[in-house]
């Protein structure tokens, strides 16, 4: 293995997509193919993702024992646990109030399942995305109090709900907030507010600001069990199996695009093992509906299971996700999972319409640092997905806003790029009086805006974030982990690389460069996917596919201008197991001339 090289990989200073190729870390050239792969590749991948040499073993197989912090380090954690235990002892009615996305659904399901295991029949409430919007409303909290709930635990929401929590307090109901979104200096009135992103957190707790809400809820579950144990609650009864809840933690963490380093890697690695056992009735039904017969990997949570749970909150019934994940009836679970799959297909069609309309506006915003796109009649349930698509297409933070002509407001959802804190900018815009409501974290945010403030809001974001966006986009680079000849693109390589997972945001899946190769065939399949068949000097051919890439310079070059030329193709390797024999294929992200 050669030392780290600062030069461009394979001499590529400008690829077909306009990027320089550089090594993420050590120069891993496997010119003779992938024969003899061993743990050296895993070690290399871990170290290029920031792992110190003496901690490679710890990160190679992340365990809860190695990464789990003491929950009491988090502000209000013990107070929250003690209040829940008090409610259990007094037989109070407890309601879990969750958000309508996957993180909210899994967080709510986790606490409902925990309380069930403690013989407490807790209720849950998931707001309607269209009618109620994000976060707890005062009206809903007060109504839950009227129906007998004396303790409400909000999950994945509440950190900025000052007005709603004030109404709840005045109605005499205690609210515990379990959240991970950005907080303001002034916190809302709550019986306890557990959030690693509180501005007054200590350093250890704040270092866990990348946790999804479901991860914070899991820490609360540990704290609750610990208080009960100290009180002698388990004398003569079995303690709940908290590890069995990690399938929920893994799903919520990956689907919420939380950074997969530190504790989150342990959550997902161990949660995938629980998922493979298919013990949770609702989760097994969800995997069946997704036609997932093998043991799931992290990408399945983000691209197969998560979107189906999300579909309920986006365009269907917001409670379907929690109902499925807490179901004890296999037939009920099967019906809900199949219904969610149908809703997901409907969501895709709606999303395509909104995306086409949003992209039509891009031409007029080519000089803006942040793409702010809006339209009347756009379905609010898909704007977050479309914002993500626009971000990928433009390489800029993007916000998509669905305008409601009836009340003169818009619901917006934004996605950012690495190095640009969109959540903080949204909070600043709210404090400037440009938004009715808004918040989020660095990579994603939501907002409610008066239609007449749209222009001022766009200018505010452009002014505030222009320099950050310019820095983030300067000298765009694709980081690669290894290069190899086409013969090295094998199932064994896929297996070797997966050993350094799970992969996701903050822990990127390995990228490889394959070549040199000439193009045998390149065409468009589906609506706008590029399919490539290429072959190398070693006589070995391979398949590559680039999703939603039909209009890119890369696609046009490979289709129309590849004759007589050789290329290096770069992307992530995946296992194609549809045929009789598994084969490795390349999920193509970039290409460059090889001569």
Coordinates of C-alpha atoms in Angstrom, one line a residue:
X1 CA 0.0 0.0 0.0
X2 CA 1.5 3.3 -1.1
X3 CA 1.6 6.4 1.1
X4 CA -1.1 9.0 0.7
X5 CA -0.9 10.8 -2.6
X6 CA -1.9 14.5 -2.9
X7 CA -2.0 14.3 -6.7
X8 CA -5.2 13.6 -8.6
X9 CA -6.2 10.0 -8.9
X10 CA -5.4 8.6 -12.3
X11 CA -4.5 12.1 -13.4
X12 CA -8.1 13.3 -13.4
X13 CA -8.1 17.0 -12.7
X14 CA -11.6 17.5 -14.3
X15 CA -14.0 14.6 -14.8
X16 CA -17.0 14.6 -17.1
X17 CA -18.9 16.0 -14.2
X18 CA -16.3 18.7 -13.6
X19 CA -14.6 17.3 -10.5
X20 CA -11.1 16.5 -9.6
X21 CA -10.5 12.9 -8.3
X22 CA -8.5 12.6 -5.2
X23 CA -7.8 9.9 -2.7
X24 CA -9.8 10.0 0.5
X25 CA -6.7 8.6 2.2
X26 CA -4.0 6.0 1.3
X27 CA -3.5 5.2 -2.4
X28 CA -5.2 1.8 -2.8
X29 CA -4.4 0.7 -6.3
X30 CA -5.4 -2.9 -7.1
X31 CA -4.3 -3.0 -10.7
X32 CA -4.3 -6.8 -10.8
X33 CA -7.9 -7.1 -9.5
X34 CA -9.3 -7.9 -6.1
X35 CA -7.5 -11.2 -5.4
X36 CA -6.2 -11.8 -1.9
X37 CA -8.4 -9.2 -0.2
X38 CA -8.1 -9.1 3.6
X39 CA -8.5 -6.8 6.6
X40 CA -5.9 -4.4 5.2
X41 CA -8.7 -2.8 3.1
X42 CA -11.0 -2.6 6.1
X43 CA -8.2 -0.9 8.1
X44 CA -7.6 1.5 5.3
X45 CA -11.2 2.4 4.9
X46 CA -11.6 3.0 8.6
X47 CA -8.5 5.2 8.9
X48 CA -9.5 7.3 5.9
X49 CA -12.7 8.0 7.7
X50 CA -10.9 9.5 10.7
X51 CA -10.3 6.4 12.9
X52 CA -7.0 6.4 14.8
X53 CA -4.7 3.4 14.2
X54 CA -5.1 2.2 17.8
X55 CA -9.0 2.3 17.5
X56 CA -9.4 0.4 14.3
X57 CA -10.6 -2.8 16.0
X58 CA -13.1 -0.8 18.1
X59 CA -14.6 0.8 15.0
X60 CA -14.4 -2.3 12.8
X61 CA -17.0 -4.0 14.9
X62 CA -18.8 -1.2 16.7
X63 CA -20.6 -2.4 19.9
X64 CA -22.9 -0.7 22.4
X65 CA -20.4 -1.4 25.2
X66 CA -17.7 0.6 23.4
X67 CA -19.8 3.6 22.4
X68 CA -22.7 4.0 24.8
X69 CA -22.4 7.1 27.0
X70 CA -23.9 7.4 30.5
X71 CA -27.4 8.8 29.8
X72 CA -27.2 10.9 32.9
X73 CA -24.6 13.1 31.2
X74 CA -27.4 14.7 29.2
X75 CA -29.2 17.6 30.8
X76 CA -32.7 16.8 32.1
X77 CA -32.3 13.0 31.3
X78 CA -32.6 11.9 34.9
X79 CA -35.4 14.4 35.5
X80 CA -37.3 12.9 32.5
X81 CA -36.7 9.4 33.6
X82 CA -37.8 10.1 37.2
X83 CA -41.0 11.8 35.9
X84 CA -41.9 8.8 33.7
X85 CA -41.2 6.4 36.6
X86 CA -43.5 8.5 38.8
X87 CA -46.2 8.3 36.2
X88 CA -45.8 4.6 36.0
X89 CA -46.1 4.2 39.8
X90 CA -49.1 6.4 40.0
X91 CA -50.9 4.8 37.1
X92 CA -51.0 8.1 35.2
X93 CA -52.1 8.2 31.5
X94 CA -49.1 8.7 29.3
X95 CA -49.2 9.8 25.7
X96 CA -46.3 9.8 23.3
X97 CA -46.5 12.6 20.8
X98 CA -44.4 11.9 17.7
X99 CA -43.5 13.6 14.4
X100 CA -44.9 12.1 11.2
X101 CA -41.6 11.0 9.7
X102 CA -39.6 7.8 10.2
X103 CA -37.6 9.2 13.1
X104 CA -40.8 10.3 14.8
X105 CA -42.5 7.0 14.1
X106 CA -39.7 4.9 15.4
X107 CA -39.1 7.1 18.4
X108 CA -42.8 6.9 19.4
X109 CA -42.9 3.2 18.7
X110 CA -39.8 2.7 20.9
X111 CA -41.3 4.4 23.9
X112 CA -44.7 2.7 23.4
X113 CA -42.9 -0.7 23.3
X114 CA -40.8 0.1 26.3
X115 CA -43.9 1.1 28.4
X116 CA -45.8 -2.0 27.2
X117 CA -42.9 -4.1 28.5
X118 CA -43.4 -2.4 31.8
X119 CA -47.2 -3.2 31.8
X120 CA -48.1 0.4 30.9
X121 CA -50.6 0.9 28.0
X122 CA -49.4 4.2 26.7
X123 CA -51.2 6.0 23.9
X124 CA -49.6 7.8 21.0
X125 CA -50.5 10.8 18.9
X126 CA -49.1 11.6 15.5
X127 CA -50.2 15.0 14.0
X128 CA -51.5 15.3 10.4
X129 CA -48.9 16.8 8.2
X130 CA -51.3 18.8 6.2
X131 CA -53.8 19.9 8.8
X132 CA -51.5 20.4 11.8
X133 CA -48.0 20.7 10.4
X134 CA -44.7 20.0 12.2
X135 CA -44.4 19.9 15.9
X136 CA -46.8 19.8 18.8
X137 CA -49.7 22.3 18.7
X138 CA -51.1 23.8 21.9
X139 CA -54.6 22.7 20.8
X140 CA -53.5 19.1 20.5
X141 CA -51.7 19.0 23.8
X142 CA -54.6 20.6 25.6
X143 CA -57.0 18.2 24.1
X144 CA -54.9 15.2 25.2
X145 CA -54.9 16.7 28.7
X146 CA -58.7 16.9 28.6
X147 CA -58.8 13.2 27.5
X148 CA -56.9 12.3 30.7
X149 CA -53.2 12.4 29.8
X150 CA -51.2 13.9 32.7
X151 CA -47.9 13.2 31.0
X152 CA -47.0 13.8 27.4
X153 CA -43.7 12.9 25.9
X154 CA -42.9 14.6 22.6
X155 CA -40.4 12.8 20.4
X156 CA -38.5 14.3 17.4
X157 CA -40.3 17.6 18.0
X158 CA -40.9 20.2 20.7
X159 CA -37.5 21.9 21.1
X160 CA -38.8 25.1 19.6
X161 CA -42.5 24.8 20.6
X162 CA -42.7 27.7 23.1
X163 CA -46.3 28.6 22.5
X164 CA -47.6 25.0 22.5
X165 CA -45.8 24.0 25.7
X166 CA -46.9 27.2 27.4
X167 CA -50.5 26.2 26.7
X168 CA -49.9 22.7 28.0
X169 CA -48.4 24.0 31.2
X170 CA -51.3 26.3 31.7
X171 CA -53.6 23.4 31.2
X172 CA -51.8 21.5 34.0
X173 CA -50.2 18.8 31.9
X174 CA -46.5 17.9 32.1
X175 CA -44.6 17.6 28.8
X176 CA -41.2 15.9 28.4
X177 CA -39.4 16.9 25.2
X178 CA -37.1 14.3 23.5
X179 CA -35.6 15.9 20.5
X180 CA -32.4 16.5 18.4
X181 CA -33.2 19.6 16.4
X182 CA -31.5 22.9 16.9
X183 CA -32.4 24.8 20.1
X184 CA -32.6 28.5 20.8
X185 CA -31.0 30.0 23.9
X186 CA -34.4 30.3 25.5
X187 CA -36.0 26.9 26.0
X188 CA -39.8 26.2 26.0
X189 CA -41.4 25.4 29.4
X190 CA -41.2 21.7 29.8
X191 CA -41.0 19.2 32.7
X192 CA -37.8 18.1 31.1
X193 CA -36.1 18.8 27.7
X194 CA -33.6 16.1 26.6
X195 CA -31.7 17.2 23.5
X196 CA -27.9 16.9 22.9
X197 CA -28.2 20.1 20.8
X198 CA -29.2 22.3 23.7
X199 CA -26.9 25.3 23.8
X200 CA -26.2 24.6 27.5
X201 CA -25.1 21.0 27.1
X202 CA -21.8 19.7 28.4
X203 CA -19.1 18.7 26.0
X204 CA -19.7 14.9 26.2
X205 CA -23.5 15.2 25.6
X206 CA -23.0 17.8 22.9
X207 CA -20.6 15.5 21.1
X208 CA -23.7 13.3 20.5
X209 CA -25.6 16.1 18.6
X210 CA -25.6 13.8 15.5
X211 CA -28.0 11.4 17.1
X212 CA -31.5 11.1 15.6
X213 CA -34.4 11.5 18.0
X214 CA -34.8 7.7 18.2
X215 CA -31.3 7.5 19.5
X216 CA -32.0 10.0 22.2
X217 CA -35.2 8.1 23.0
X218 CA -33.2 4.9 23.4
X219 CA -30.9 6.6 26.0
X220 CA -34.1 7.7 27.8
X221 CA -35.3 4.1 27.9
X222 CA -32.0 3.1 29.5
X223 CA -32.4 5.9 32.1
X224 CA -36.0 4.8 32.9
X225 CA -35.0 1.2 33.4
X226 CA -32.1 2.2 35.6
X227 CA -34.4 4.3 37.9
X228 CA -36.9 1.5 38.0
X229 CA -34.1 -1.0 38.9
X230 CA -32.9 1.2 41.7
X231 CA -36.5 1.4 43.0
X232 CA -36.8 -2.4 43.1
X233 CA -39.4 -2.4 40.4
X234 CA -37.9 -5.6 38.9
X235 CA -37.8 -7.6 42.1
X236 CA -39.8 -10.7 40.9
X237 CA -40.3 -9.5 37.4
X238 CA -38.1 -9.5 34.2
X239 CA -36.4 -6.4 33.0
X240 CA -37.2 -5.4 29.4
X241 CA -34.8 -6.4 26.7
X242 CA -33.6 -3.0 25.5
X243 CA -31.4 -4.4 22.9
X244 CA -34.4 -5.7 21.0
X245 CA -35.4 -2.1 20.4
X246 CA -32.3 -1.4 18.3
X247 CA -34.1 -2.4 15.1
X248 CA -36.2 0.7 15.6
X249 CA -33.2 2.8 16.4
X250 CA -31.4 1.6 13.3
X251 CA -34.3 2.4 11.0
X252 CA -34.9 5.9 12.4
X253 CA -31.2 6.8 12.4
X254 CA -30.6 5.8 8.8
X255 CA -33.9 7.2 7.5
X256 CA -33.3 10.5 9.2
X257 CA -29.9 10.7 7.4
X258 CA -28.1 11.0 10.8
X259 CA -24.3 10.9 10.6
X260 CA -23.1 7.3 11.0
X261 CA -20.1 7.8 13.2
X262 CA -19.6 7.1 16.9
X263 CA -22.7 5.8 18.7
X264 CA -24.8 5.9 15.6
X265 CA -22.5 3.3 14.0
X266 CA -23.0 1.0 17.0
X267 CA -26.8 1.6 16.9
X268 CA -27.0 0.7 13.2
X269 CA -24.6 -2.2 13.3
X270 CA -26.4 -3.9 16.2
X271 CA -29.8 -2.9 14.9
X272 CA -29.2 -4.6 11.6
X273 CA -28.6 -7.8 13.5
X274 CA -31.9 -7.5 15.3
X275 CA -33.6 -6.7 11.9
X276 CA -32.1 -9.9 10.4
X277 CA -33.9 -12.0 13.1
X278 CA -37.3 -10.5 11.9
X279 CA -38.8 -10.8 15.4
X280 CA -40.8 -7.6 15.3
X281 CA -44.0 -8.4 13.5
X282 CA -44.5 -5.0 11.9
X283 CA -40.9 -4.9 10.8
X284 CA -41.1 -8.3 9.2
X285 CA -44.2 -7.3 7.4
X286 CA -42.5 -4.2 6.1
X287 CA -39.6 -6.2 4.8
X288 CA -42.0 -8.6 3.1
X289 CA -43.8 -5.7 1.5
X290 CA -40.4 -4.3 0.3
X291 CA -39.6 -7.8 -1.2
X292 CA -36.6 -8.0 1.0
X293 CA -35.7 -11.6 1.6
X294 CA -32.1 -11.4 2.6
X295 CA -30.7 -9.8 5.8
X296 CA -31.1 -6.0 5.4
X297 CA -28.1 -3.7 5.0
X298 CA -28.1 0.0 6.0
X299 CA -29.0 1.2 2.5
X300 CA -32.2 -0.9 2.6
X301 CA -33.4 1.2 5.6
X302 CA -33.0 4.4 3.7
X303 CA -34.3 3.3 0.3
X304 CA -36.8 0.5 1.0
X305 CA -38.1 0.4 4.5
X306 CA -37.9 4.1 5.5
X307 CA -39.8 5.5 2.4
X308 CA -42.7 3.2 3.1
X309 CA -43.1 4.4 6.7
X310 CA -42.7 8.0 5.5
X311 CA -45.4 7.5 2.9
X312 CA -48.1 7.3 5.6
X313 CA -47.1 10.7 7.0
X314 CA -46.6 12.3 3.6
X315 CA -49.8 11.4 1.8
X316 CA -51.7 8.9 3.9
X317 CA -52.6 8.5 7.5
X318 CA -49.8 9.8 9.8
X319 CA -50.4 7.1 12.5
X320 CA -49.8 4.1 10.2
X321 CA -46.1 3.9 10.9
X322 CA -46.4 3.7 14.6
X323 CA -49.4 1.4 14.3
X324 CA -47.3 -1.0 12.1
X325 CA -44.2 -0.9 14.2
X326 CA -46.2 -1.7 17.4
X327 CA -48.6 -4.2 15.9
X328 CA -49.0 -7.6 17.6
X329 CA -51.2 -9.0 14.9
X330 CA -49.4 -10.5 11.8
X331 CA -52.4 -10.0 9.5
X332 CA -53.0 -6.4 10.6
X333 CA -49.3 -5.8 10.1
X334 CA -49.3 -7.3 6.6
X335 CA -52.3 -5.2 5.6
X336 CA -50.7 -2.0 6.9
X337 CA -47.4 -2.7 5.2
X338 CA -49.0 -3.4 1.9
X339 CA -51.1 -0.2 2.2
X340 CA -47.9 1.8 2.9
X341 CA -46.3 0.3 -0.2
X342 CA -49.3 1.5 -2.3
X343 CA -49.0 4.9 -0.7
X344 CA -45.3 5.0 -1.5
X345 CA -46.0 4.4 -5.2
X346 CA -48.6 7.2 -5.1
X347 CA -46.0 9.4 -3.4
X348 CA -43.5 8.7 -6.2
X349 CA -46.0 9.9 -8.8
X350 CA -46.8 13.1 -6.9
X351 CA -43.2 13.7 -6.2
X352 CA -42.3 13.5 -9.9
X353 CA -44.9 16.2 -10.8
X354 CA -43.7 18.6 -8.1
X355 CA -40.1 18.0 -9.1
X356 CA -40.7 18.8 -12.7
X357 CA -42.4 22.0 -11.7
X358 CA -39.6 22.9 -9.3
X359 CA -36.9 22.2 -11.8
X360 CA -38.6 24.5 -14.3
X361 CA -37.9 27.4 -11.9
X362 CA -34.1 26.7 -11.6
X363 CA -33.1 28.7 -14.7
X364 CA -34.1 31.9 -13.0
X365 CA -32.0 31.2 -9.9
X366 CA -28.6 30.2 -11.3
X367 CA -26.8 32.9 -9.4
X368 CA -28.4 32.2 -6.0
X369 CA -26.5 30.5 -3.2
X370 CA -29.6 28.7 -2.0
X371 CA -32.3 27.4 -4.4
X372 CA -35.7 28.6 -3.0
X373 CA -38.5 27.1 -5.2
X374 CA -42.2 27.5 -4.5
X375 CA -45.5 26.7 -6.1
X376 CA -49.2 26.7 -5.4
X377 CA -50.8 23.3 -5.2
X378 CA -47.6 21.5 -4.5
X379 CA -48.2 18.6 -2.1
X380 CA -46.5 19.4 1.2
X381 CA -45.8 15.7 1.8
X382 CA -43.2 15.4 -1.0
X383 CA -41.4 18.8 -0.8
X384 CA -38.6 17.4 1.4
X385 CA -37.8 14.7 -1.1
X386 CA -37.9 17.2 -4.0
X387 CA -35.6 19.5 -2.1
X388 CA -33.1 16.7 -1.7
X389 CA -33.3 16.0 -5.4
X390 CA -32.7 19.6 -6.3
X391 CA -29.8 19.8 -3.9
X392 CA -28.2 16.8 -5.7
X393 CA -28.9 18.3 -9.1
X394 CA -27.5 21.7 -8.4
X395 CA -24.9 21.1 -5.6
X396 CA -26.5 23.9 -3.6
X397 CA -28.7 24.0 -0.5
X398 CA -32.3 23.8 -1.6
X399 CA -35.7 24.7 -0.1
X400 CA -39.0 23.7 -1.7
X401 CA -42.1 25.5 -0.5
X402 CA -45.8 24.5 -1.1
X403 CA -47.9 27.6 -1.1
X404 CA -51.5 27.6 0.2
X405 CA -53.5 30.3 -1.5
X406 CA -56.3 29.9 1.0
X407 CA -54.4 31.2 4.0
X408 CA -51.5 32.9 2.3
X409 CA -48.7 30.8 3.8
X410 CA -46.3 28.2 2.6
X411 CA -44.9 25.1 4.1
X412 CA -41.2 24.6 3.2
X413 CA -38.6 21.9 3.6
X414 CA -34.9 22.3 2.9
X415 CA -31.8 20.1 2.4
X416 CA -28.3 21.3 2.7
X417 CA -24.8 20.4 1.6
X418 CA -21.8 19.6 3.8
X419 CA -20.4 22.7 5.3
X420 CA -23.5 24.8 5.2
X421 CA -25.7 24.9 8.4
X422 CA -29.2 25.3 7.0
X423 CA -31.0 24.7 10.4
X424 CA -29.2 27.6 12.0
X425 CA -30.0 29.9 9.1
X426 CA -33.7 29.0 9.3
X427 CA -33.8 29.8 13.0
X428 CA -32.1 33.1 12.3
X429 CA -34.7 33.9 9.7
X430 CA -37.5 33.1 12.2
X431 CA -35.9 35.4 14.7
X432 CA -35.8 38.1 12.0
X433 CA -39.6 37.8 11.7
X434 CA -39.4 36.3 8.2
X435 CA -41.0 33.0 9.2
X436 CA -44.0 32.0 11.2
X437 CA -42.1 28.9 12.4
X438 CA -38.9 27.1 11.5
X439 CA -36.1 25.0 12.7
X440 CA -34.0 21.9 12.0
X441 CA -30.4 20.8 11.9
X442 CA -27.4 21.4 9.7
X443 CA -28.5 19.2 6.8
X444 CA -32.3 19.6 6.9
X445 CA -34.9 22.1 8.0
X446 CA -38.6 22.9 7.9
X447 CA -40.5 26.2 7.9
X448 CA -43.8 28.0 7.7
X449 CA -43.6 31.3 5.8
X450 CA -46.1 34.1 4.9
X451 CA -46.3 34.2 1.1
X452 CA -45.5 37.9 1.1
X453 CA -42.2 37.3 2.9
X454 CA -40.9 34.9 0.3
X455 CA -38.7 37.4 -1.5
X456 CA -37.2 38.8 1.6
X457 CA -36.6 35.3 3.0
X458 CA -34.8 34.3 -0.2
X459 CA -32.6 37.4 -0.1
X460 CA -31.8 36.8 3.6
X461 CA -30.6 33.2 3.0
X462 CA -28.6 34.3 -0.1
X463 CA -26.8 37.0 2.0
X464 CA -26.3 34.8 5.1
X465 CA -25.1 31.6 3.3
X466 CA -23.4 32.8 0.1
X467 CA -19.9 32.7 1.5
X468 CA -20.5 29.3 3.2
X469 CA -21.9 27.8 0.0
X470 CA -19.0 29.3 -2.1
X471 CA -16.5 27.7 0.3
X472 CA -18.3 24.4 0.3
X473 CA -18.5 24.2 -3.5
X474 CA -15.0 25.5 -4.2
X475 CA -12.7 23.1 -6.0
X476 CA -15.3 20.3 -6.1
X477 CA -13.7 17.0 -5.5
X478 CA -14.7 13.3 -5.7
X479 CA -13.0 11.3 -3.1
X480 CA -12.0 7.8 -4.1
X481 CA -10.9 4.9 -1.9
X482 CA -9.3 2.5 -4.5
X483 CA -8.8 1.9 -8.2
X484 CA -8.9 -1.4 -10.0
X485 CA -9.1 -3.1 -13.3
X486 CA -12.6 -4.4 -14.4
X487 CA -11.6 -7.9 -13.4
X488 CA -11.4 -6.8 -9.8
X489 CA -15.0 -5.8 -9.7
X490 CA -16.3 -9.0 -8.0
X491 CA -18.7 -10.1 -5.3
X492 CA -15.7 -10.7 -3.1
X493 CA -14.8 -7.1 -3.4
X494 CA -18.3 -6.0 -2.4
X495 CA -18.1 -8.3 0.7
X496 CA -14.7 -6.9 1.6
X497 CA -15.8 -3.3 1.4
X498 CA -19.1 -3.9 3.3
X499 CA -17.0 -5.1 6.2
X500 CA -16.1 -1.5 7.0
X501 CA -19.8 -0.5 7.2
X502 CA -22.5 0.4 8.0
X503 CA -22.2 3.3 5.6
X504 CA -24.2 6.5 5.4
X505 CA -23.9 10.3 6.0
X506 CA -20.6 11.0 7.8
X507 CA -19.3 7.5 7.0
X508 CA -19.4 7.4 3.2
X509 CA -19.6 4.2 1.3
X510 CA -16.3 3.4 -0.5
X511 CA -16.0 4.8 -4.0
X512 CA -13.9 3.0 -6.6
X513 CA -12.5 3.8 -10.0
X514 CA -12.7 1.0 -12.5
X515 CA -10.8 1.1 -15.8
X516 CA -9.4 1.8 -18.2
X517 CA -12.4 0.5 -20.2
X518 CA -14.1 1.0 -23.5
X519 CA -17.9 1.4 -23.7
X520 CA -19.7 -1.5 -25.3
X521 CA -23.1 0.0 -24.8
X522 CA -24.6 3.1 -23.2
X523 CA -28.3 4.0 -23.2
X524 CA -31.1 5.5 -21.1
X525 CA -33.4 3.1 -19.3
X526 CA -36.5 3.9 -17.3
X527 CA -37.3 7.6 -17.3
X528 CA -33.8 9.0 -16.9
X529 CA -31.3 6.4 -15.8
X530 CA -28.0 5.8 -17.6
X531 CA -27.0 2.2 -18.2
X532 CA -23.5 1.3 -19.3
X533 CA -21.8 -1.9 -20.3
X534 CA -18.0 -1.6 -20.4
X535 CA -15.0 -3.8 -20.9
X536 CA -11.4 -3.5 -19.9
X537 CA -8.1 -4.6 -21.4
X538 CA -8.3 -7.7 -19.3
X539 CA -11.3 -8.8 -21.3
X540 CA -13.7 -8.6 -18.4
X541 CA -16.9 -6.7 -18.9
X542 CA -19.1 -5.1 -16.2
X543 CA -22.4 -3.2 -15.8
X544 CA -22.8 0.3 -14.4
X545 CA -25.9 2.4 -13.8
X546 CA -26.3 6.1 -13.0
X547 CA -29.6 7.0 -11.5
X548 CA -31.4 10.2 -12.7
X549 CA -28.4 11.1 -14.9
X550 CA -29.8 11.2 -18.4
X551 CA -29.2 14.9 -18.9
X552 CA -25.7 15.1 -17.5
X553 CA -22.6 15.8 -19.5
X554 CA -21.3 12.4 -18.4
X555 CA -24.3 10.6 -19.9
X556 CA -24.3 12.5 -23.1
X557 CA -20.6 11.8 -23.6
X558 CA -20.8 8.1 -22.8
X559 CA -23.8 7.6 -25.1
X560 CA -22.7 9.8 -28.1
X561 CA -19.0 10.5 -27.9
X562 CA -17.4 7.3 -26.5
X563 CA -16.3 5.6 -29.8
X564 CA -12.6 4.9 -29.9
X565 CA -12.1 6.3 -26.4
X566 CA -11.3 4.7 -23.1
X567 CA -12.7 5.8 -19.7
X568 CA -12.3 5.4 -16.0
X569 CA -15.7 4.9 -14.4
X570 CA -16.2 5.9 -10.7
X571 CA -18.9 5.1 -8.2
X572 CA -20.0 2.6 -5.5
X573 CA -20.0 -1.1 -6.0
X574 CA -23.1 -3.1 -5.2
X575 CA -24.1 -6.7 -5.4
X576 CA -26.6 -7.5 -8.2
X577 CA -28.3 -10.8 -7.0
X578 CA -31.3 -10.8 -9.4
X579 CA -29.7 -13.4 -11.7
X580 CA -28.8 -17.0 -11.1
X581 CA -25.3 -16.0 -10.0
X582 CA -24.5 -12.8 -8.0
X583 CA -22.5 -10.2 -9.8
X584 CA -20.9 -6.9 -8.8
X585 CA -22.1 -3.8 -10.6
X586 CA -21.1 -0.2 -10.4
X587 CA -23.5 2.5 -9.3
X588 CA -21.9 5.2 -11.5
X589 CA -21.3 8.7 -10.2
X590 CA -18.7 10.1 -12.4
X591 CA -16.4 9.2 -15.4
X592 CA -13.3 10.6 -17.0
X593 CA -11.3 10.0 -20.1
X594 CA -8.4 7.5 -19.7
X595 CA -6.4 8.6 -22.7

